[in-house]
Short mmCIF file of C-alpha atoms in Angstrom, two decimals:
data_model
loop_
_atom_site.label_atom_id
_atom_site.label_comp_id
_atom_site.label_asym_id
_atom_site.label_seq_id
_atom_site.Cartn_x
_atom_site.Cartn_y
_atom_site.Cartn_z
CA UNK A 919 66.25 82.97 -179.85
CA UNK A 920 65.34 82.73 -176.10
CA UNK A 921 67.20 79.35 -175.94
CA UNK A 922 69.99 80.60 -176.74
CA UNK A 923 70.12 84.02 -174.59
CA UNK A 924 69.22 81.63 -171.50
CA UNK A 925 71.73 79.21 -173.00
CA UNK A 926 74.21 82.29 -173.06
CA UNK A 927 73.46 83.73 -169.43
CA UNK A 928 73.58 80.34 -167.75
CA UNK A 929 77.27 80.10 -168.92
CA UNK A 930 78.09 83.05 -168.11
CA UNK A 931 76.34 82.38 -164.03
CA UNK A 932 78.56 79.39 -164.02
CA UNK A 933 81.69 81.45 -165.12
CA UNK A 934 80.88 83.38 -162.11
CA UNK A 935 80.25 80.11 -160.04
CA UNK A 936 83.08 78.99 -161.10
CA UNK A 937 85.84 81.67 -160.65
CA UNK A 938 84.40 82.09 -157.15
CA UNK A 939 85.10 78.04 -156.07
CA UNK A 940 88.61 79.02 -157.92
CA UNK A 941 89.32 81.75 -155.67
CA UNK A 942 88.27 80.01 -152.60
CA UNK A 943 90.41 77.54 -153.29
CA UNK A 944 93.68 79.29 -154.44
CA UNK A 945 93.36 81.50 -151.63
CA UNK A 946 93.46 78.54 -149.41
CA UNK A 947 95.50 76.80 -151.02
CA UNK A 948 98.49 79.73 -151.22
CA UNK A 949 97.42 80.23 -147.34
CA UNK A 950 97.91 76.81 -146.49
CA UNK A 951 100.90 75.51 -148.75
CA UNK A 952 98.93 72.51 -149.83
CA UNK A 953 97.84 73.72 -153.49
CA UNK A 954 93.90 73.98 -152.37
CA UNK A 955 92.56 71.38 -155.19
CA UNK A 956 90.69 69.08 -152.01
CA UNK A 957 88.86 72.13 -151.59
CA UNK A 958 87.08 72.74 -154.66
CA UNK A 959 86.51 69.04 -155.67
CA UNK A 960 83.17 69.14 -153.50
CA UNK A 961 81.78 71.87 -155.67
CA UNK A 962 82.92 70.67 -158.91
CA UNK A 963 80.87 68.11 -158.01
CA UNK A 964 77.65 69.20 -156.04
CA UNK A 965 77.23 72.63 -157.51
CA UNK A 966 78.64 72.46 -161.40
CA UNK A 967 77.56 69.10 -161.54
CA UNK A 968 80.49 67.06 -163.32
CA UNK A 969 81.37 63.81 -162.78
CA UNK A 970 83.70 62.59 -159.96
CA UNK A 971 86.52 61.89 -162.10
CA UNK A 972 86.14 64.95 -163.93
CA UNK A 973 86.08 66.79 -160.98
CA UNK A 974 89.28 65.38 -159.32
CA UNK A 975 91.30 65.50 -162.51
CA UNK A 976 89.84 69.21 -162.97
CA UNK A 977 90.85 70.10 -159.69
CA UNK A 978 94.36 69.95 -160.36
CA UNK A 979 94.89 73.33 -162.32
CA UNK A 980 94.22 75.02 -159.02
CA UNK A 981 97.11 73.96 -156.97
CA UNK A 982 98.86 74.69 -160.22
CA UNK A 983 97.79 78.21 -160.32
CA UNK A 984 97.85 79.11 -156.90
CA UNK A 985 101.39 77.48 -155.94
CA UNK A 986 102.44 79.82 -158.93
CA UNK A 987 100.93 82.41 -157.68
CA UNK A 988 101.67 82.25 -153.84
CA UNK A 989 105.40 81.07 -154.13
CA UNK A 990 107.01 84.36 -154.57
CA UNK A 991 106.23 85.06 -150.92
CA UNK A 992 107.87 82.18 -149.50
CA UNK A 993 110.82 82.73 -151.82
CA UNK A 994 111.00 86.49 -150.73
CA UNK A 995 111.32 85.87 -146.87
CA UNK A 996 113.43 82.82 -147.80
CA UNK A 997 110.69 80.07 -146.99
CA UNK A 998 112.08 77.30 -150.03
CA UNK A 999 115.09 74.83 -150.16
CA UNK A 1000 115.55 74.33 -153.52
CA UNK A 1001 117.66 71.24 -153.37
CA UNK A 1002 115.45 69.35 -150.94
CA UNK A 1003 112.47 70.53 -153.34
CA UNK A 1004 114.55 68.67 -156.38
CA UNK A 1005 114.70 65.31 -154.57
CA UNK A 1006 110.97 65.32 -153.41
CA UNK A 1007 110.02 66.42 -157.17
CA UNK A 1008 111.47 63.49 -158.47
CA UNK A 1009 109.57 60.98 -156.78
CA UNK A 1010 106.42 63.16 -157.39
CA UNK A 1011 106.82 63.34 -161.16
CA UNK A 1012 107.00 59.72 -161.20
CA UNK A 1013 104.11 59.34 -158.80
CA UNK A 1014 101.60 61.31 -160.65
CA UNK A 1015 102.14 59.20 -163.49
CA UNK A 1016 101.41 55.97 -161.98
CA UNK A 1017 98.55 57.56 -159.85
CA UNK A 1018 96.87 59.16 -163.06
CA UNK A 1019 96.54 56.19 -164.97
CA UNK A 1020 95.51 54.26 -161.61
CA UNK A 1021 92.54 56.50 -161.94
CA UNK A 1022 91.12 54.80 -165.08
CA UNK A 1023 90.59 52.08 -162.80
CA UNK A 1024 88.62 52.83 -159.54
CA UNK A 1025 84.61 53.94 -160.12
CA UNK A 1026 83.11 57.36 -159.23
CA UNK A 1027 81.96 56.53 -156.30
CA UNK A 1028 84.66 54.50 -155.01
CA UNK A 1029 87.05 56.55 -155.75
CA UNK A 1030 84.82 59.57 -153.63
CA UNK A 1031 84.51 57.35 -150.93
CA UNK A 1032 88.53 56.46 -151.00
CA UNK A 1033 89.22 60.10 -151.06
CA UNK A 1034 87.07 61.25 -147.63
CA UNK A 1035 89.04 58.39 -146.15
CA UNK A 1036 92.18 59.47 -147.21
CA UNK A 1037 91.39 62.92 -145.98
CA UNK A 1038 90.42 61.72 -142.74
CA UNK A 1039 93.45 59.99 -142.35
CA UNK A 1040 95.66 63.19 -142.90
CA UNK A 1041 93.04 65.24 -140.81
CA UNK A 1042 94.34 63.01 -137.88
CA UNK A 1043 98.05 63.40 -138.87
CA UNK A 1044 97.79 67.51 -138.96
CA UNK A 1045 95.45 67.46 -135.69
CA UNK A 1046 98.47 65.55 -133.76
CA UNK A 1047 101.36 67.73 -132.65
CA UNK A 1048 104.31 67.16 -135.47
CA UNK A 1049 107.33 68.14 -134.37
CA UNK A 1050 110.96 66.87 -135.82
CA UNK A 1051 112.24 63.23 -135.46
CA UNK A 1052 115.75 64.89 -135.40
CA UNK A 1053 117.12 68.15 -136.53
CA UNK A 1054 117.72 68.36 -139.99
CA UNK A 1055 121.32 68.95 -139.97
CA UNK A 1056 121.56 65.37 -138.25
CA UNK A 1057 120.67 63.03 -141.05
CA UNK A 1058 122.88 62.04 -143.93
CA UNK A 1059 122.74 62.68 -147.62
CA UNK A 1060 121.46 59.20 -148.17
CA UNK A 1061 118.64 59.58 -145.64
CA UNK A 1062 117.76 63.00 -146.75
CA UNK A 1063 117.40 62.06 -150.23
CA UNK A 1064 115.61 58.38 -149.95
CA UNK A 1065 112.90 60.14 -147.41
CA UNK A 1066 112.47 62.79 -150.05
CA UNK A 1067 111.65 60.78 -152.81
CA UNK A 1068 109.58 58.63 -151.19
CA UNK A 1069 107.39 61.84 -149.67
CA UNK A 1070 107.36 62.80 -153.27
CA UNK A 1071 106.23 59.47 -154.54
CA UNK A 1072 103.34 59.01 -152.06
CA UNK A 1073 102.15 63.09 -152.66
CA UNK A 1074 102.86 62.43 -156.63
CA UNK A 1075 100.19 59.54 -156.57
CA UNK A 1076 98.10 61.31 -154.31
CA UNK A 1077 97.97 63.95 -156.82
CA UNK A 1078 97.53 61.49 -160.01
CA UNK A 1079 94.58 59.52 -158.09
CA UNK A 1080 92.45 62.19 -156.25
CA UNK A 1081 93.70 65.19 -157.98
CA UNK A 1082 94.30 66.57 -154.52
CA UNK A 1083 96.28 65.30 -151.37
CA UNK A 1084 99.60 65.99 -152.45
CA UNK A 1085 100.59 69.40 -150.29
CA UNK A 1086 98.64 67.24 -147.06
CA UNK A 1087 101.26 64.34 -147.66
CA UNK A 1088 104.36 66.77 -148.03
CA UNK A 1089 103.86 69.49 -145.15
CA UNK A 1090 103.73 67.14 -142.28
CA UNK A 1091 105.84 64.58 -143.59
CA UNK A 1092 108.93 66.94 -144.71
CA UNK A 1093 108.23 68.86 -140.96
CA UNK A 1094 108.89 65.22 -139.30
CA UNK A 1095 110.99 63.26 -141.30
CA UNK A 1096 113.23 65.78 -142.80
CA UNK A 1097 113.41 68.36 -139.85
CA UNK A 1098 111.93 71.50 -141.71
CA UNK A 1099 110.30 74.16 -140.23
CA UNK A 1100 106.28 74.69 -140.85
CA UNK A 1101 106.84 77.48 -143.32
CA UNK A 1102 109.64 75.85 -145.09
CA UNK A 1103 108.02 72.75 -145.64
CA UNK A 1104 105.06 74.36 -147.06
CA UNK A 1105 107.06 76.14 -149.29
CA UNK A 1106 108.76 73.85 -150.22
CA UNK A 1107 105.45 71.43 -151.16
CA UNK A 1108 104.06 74.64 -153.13
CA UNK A 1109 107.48 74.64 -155.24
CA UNK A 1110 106.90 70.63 -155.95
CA UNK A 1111 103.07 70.92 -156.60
CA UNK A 1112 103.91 73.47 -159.65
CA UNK A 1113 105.66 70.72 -161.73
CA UNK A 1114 103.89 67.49 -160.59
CA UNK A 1115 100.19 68.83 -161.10
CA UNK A 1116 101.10 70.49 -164.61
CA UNK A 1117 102.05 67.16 -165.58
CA UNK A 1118 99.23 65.47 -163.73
CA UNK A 1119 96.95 67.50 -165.76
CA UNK A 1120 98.36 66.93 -169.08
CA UNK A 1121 97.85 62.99 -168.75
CA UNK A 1122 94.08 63.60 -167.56
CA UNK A 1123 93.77 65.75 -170.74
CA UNK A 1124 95.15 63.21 -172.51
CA UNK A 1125 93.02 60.35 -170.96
CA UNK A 1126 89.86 63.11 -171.91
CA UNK A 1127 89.21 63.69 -167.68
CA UNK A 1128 89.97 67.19 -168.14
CA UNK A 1129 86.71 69.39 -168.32
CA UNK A 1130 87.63 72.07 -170.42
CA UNK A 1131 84.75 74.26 -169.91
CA UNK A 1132 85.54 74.51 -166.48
CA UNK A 1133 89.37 74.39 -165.65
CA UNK A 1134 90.47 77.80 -167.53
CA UNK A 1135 88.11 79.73 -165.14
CA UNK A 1136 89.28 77.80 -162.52
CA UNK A 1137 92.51 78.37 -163.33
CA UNK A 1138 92.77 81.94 -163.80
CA UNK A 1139 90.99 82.55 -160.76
CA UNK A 1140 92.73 80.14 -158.51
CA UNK A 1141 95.92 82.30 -159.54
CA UNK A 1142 94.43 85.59 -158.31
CA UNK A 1143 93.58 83.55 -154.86
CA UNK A 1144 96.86 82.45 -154.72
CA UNK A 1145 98.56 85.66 -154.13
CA UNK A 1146 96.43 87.18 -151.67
CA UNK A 1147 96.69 83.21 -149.85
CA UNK A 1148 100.67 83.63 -149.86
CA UNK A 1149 100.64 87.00 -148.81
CA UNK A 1150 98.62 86.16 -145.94
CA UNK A 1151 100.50 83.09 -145.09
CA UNK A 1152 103.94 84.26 -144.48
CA UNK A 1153 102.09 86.54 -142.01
CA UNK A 1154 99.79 83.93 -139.59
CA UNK A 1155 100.83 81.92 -136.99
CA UNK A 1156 101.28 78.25 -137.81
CA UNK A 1157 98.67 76.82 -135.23
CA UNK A 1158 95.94 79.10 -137.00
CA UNK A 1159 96.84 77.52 -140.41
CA UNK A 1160 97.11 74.26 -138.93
CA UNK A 1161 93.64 74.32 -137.50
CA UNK A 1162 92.23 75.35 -140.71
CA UNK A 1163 93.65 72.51 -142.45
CA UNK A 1164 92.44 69.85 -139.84
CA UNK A 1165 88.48 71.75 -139.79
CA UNK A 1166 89.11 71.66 -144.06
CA UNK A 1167 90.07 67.93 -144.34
CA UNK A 1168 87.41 66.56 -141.37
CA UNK A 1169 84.27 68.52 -142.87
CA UNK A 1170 85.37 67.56 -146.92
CA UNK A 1171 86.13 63.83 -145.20
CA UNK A 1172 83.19 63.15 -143.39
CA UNK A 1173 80.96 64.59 -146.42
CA UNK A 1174 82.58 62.77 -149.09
CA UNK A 1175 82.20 58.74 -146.63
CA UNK A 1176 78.14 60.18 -145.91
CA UNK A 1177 77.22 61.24 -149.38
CA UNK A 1178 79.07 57.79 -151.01
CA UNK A 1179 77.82 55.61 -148.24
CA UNK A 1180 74.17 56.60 -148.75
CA UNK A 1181 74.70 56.11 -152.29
CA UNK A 1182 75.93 52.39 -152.27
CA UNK A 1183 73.42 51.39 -150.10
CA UNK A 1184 70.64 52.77 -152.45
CA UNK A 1185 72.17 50.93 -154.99
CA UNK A 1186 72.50 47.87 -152.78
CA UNK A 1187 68.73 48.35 -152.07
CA UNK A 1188 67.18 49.18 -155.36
CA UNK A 1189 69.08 45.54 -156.85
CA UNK A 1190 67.49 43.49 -154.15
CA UNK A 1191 64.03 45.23 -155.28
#
């Protein structure tokens, strides 16, 4: 009988636990137009304890949510191009697909250490100044649409393969290829992310990645972060939410190389033993 009320209150601390890392990262996420799953795959992993795919396919519901959630805003003060967004969801569709079943293939930690590498990498791209290539209204329809699809494939296998990264690909690349404004282009990613992780999710559930004790809380509570994230976005200065995303990606980066690094050589020691 006392097994089971501990059993009962422990789920119900990591309900809590969990709708807190959901909020944190919707709120973030809707703040920063980039969905906000990078920032909750670190405690998926350290503090609920689930495995590193589980966490990065898990993660995936919360740019869902929170792009739901924070959109609205940038609709309402006129922050989306919907026919830009069309071309850069095609190629992210198709990317998550490839990227999701890439993800069968690359080991825990591997795939950990890939991903604070790949963060680094975009850390550096938002810490440099973007600004346009050209103005927008200066490239053709063929160049418009062939940059947007492949910004959408690289963010839709981003997506698939870390269950993050997708929003970090778009923002920067639709502000300097395509000519879009910071706001724009973020919500313009948030409008993309809603499809591409909803189907990015589905093939992890299918594939059994999905932790389903974990992503409904995450979910819900992502959603509530979201709107008080886009709320807040449409009203900060760009250089604020820029610095936020470089500290973000550099501290989740570094952590992710250090923790996976140590690991591999403690493996590489304990075999020569």
């Amino acid at each position: 009988m006392q097994d089971t009320e501990n059993h009962k209150k422990s789920n119900k601390n990591n309900r809590g636990i969990i709708s807190m890392i959901g909020l944190f990262g919707g709120f973030f996420g809707g703040l920063l137009g980039i969905g906000g799953s990078f920032l909750v795959i670190p405690f998926l992993k350290g503090v609920i304890k689930i495995s590193p795919h589980k966490a990065h396919a898990t993660a995936l519901p919360v740019a869902f949510a929170s792009g739901i959630s924070a959109l609205g805003f940038y609709f309402t003060s006129g922050q989306v191009d919907i026919g830009l967004s069309v071309y850069v969801m095609i190629g992210c569709l198709t990317g998550v697909m490839f990227g999701s079943k890439l993800m069968n293939y690359v080991k825990g930690n591997l795939l950990s250490l890939m991903f604070g590498f790949f963060l680094l990498a975009l850390a550096v791209v938002f810490a440099l100044p973007i600004s346009p290539i050209s103005p927008m209204d200066s490239h053709t329809d063929l160049y418009t649409i062939t940059i947007s699809v492949i910004l959408g494939l690289f963010a839709g296998l981003s997506s698939g393969l870390f269950g993050a990264g997708g929003g970090t690909i778009l923002v920067p690349g639709i502000v300097l290829l395509l000519g879009v404004g910071e706001h724009m282009a973020q919500g313009i990613s948030l409008l993309v992310i809603i499809p591409t992780t909803l189907l990015g999710t589905w093939m992890h559930y299918k594939q059994k990645k999905l932790s389903l004790t974990v992503a409904p809380w995450l979910t819900i509570s992502s959603f509530a972060g979201g709107l008080l994230g886009g709320f807040f976005a449409i009203l900060t200065h760009v250089t604020i939410l820029k610095s936020l995303i470089v500290i973000a990606l550099l501290y989740i980066g570094f952590d992710n190389i250090r923790k996976n690094l140590r690991t591999k050589k403690i493996s590489s020691v304990n075999q020569t033993m």
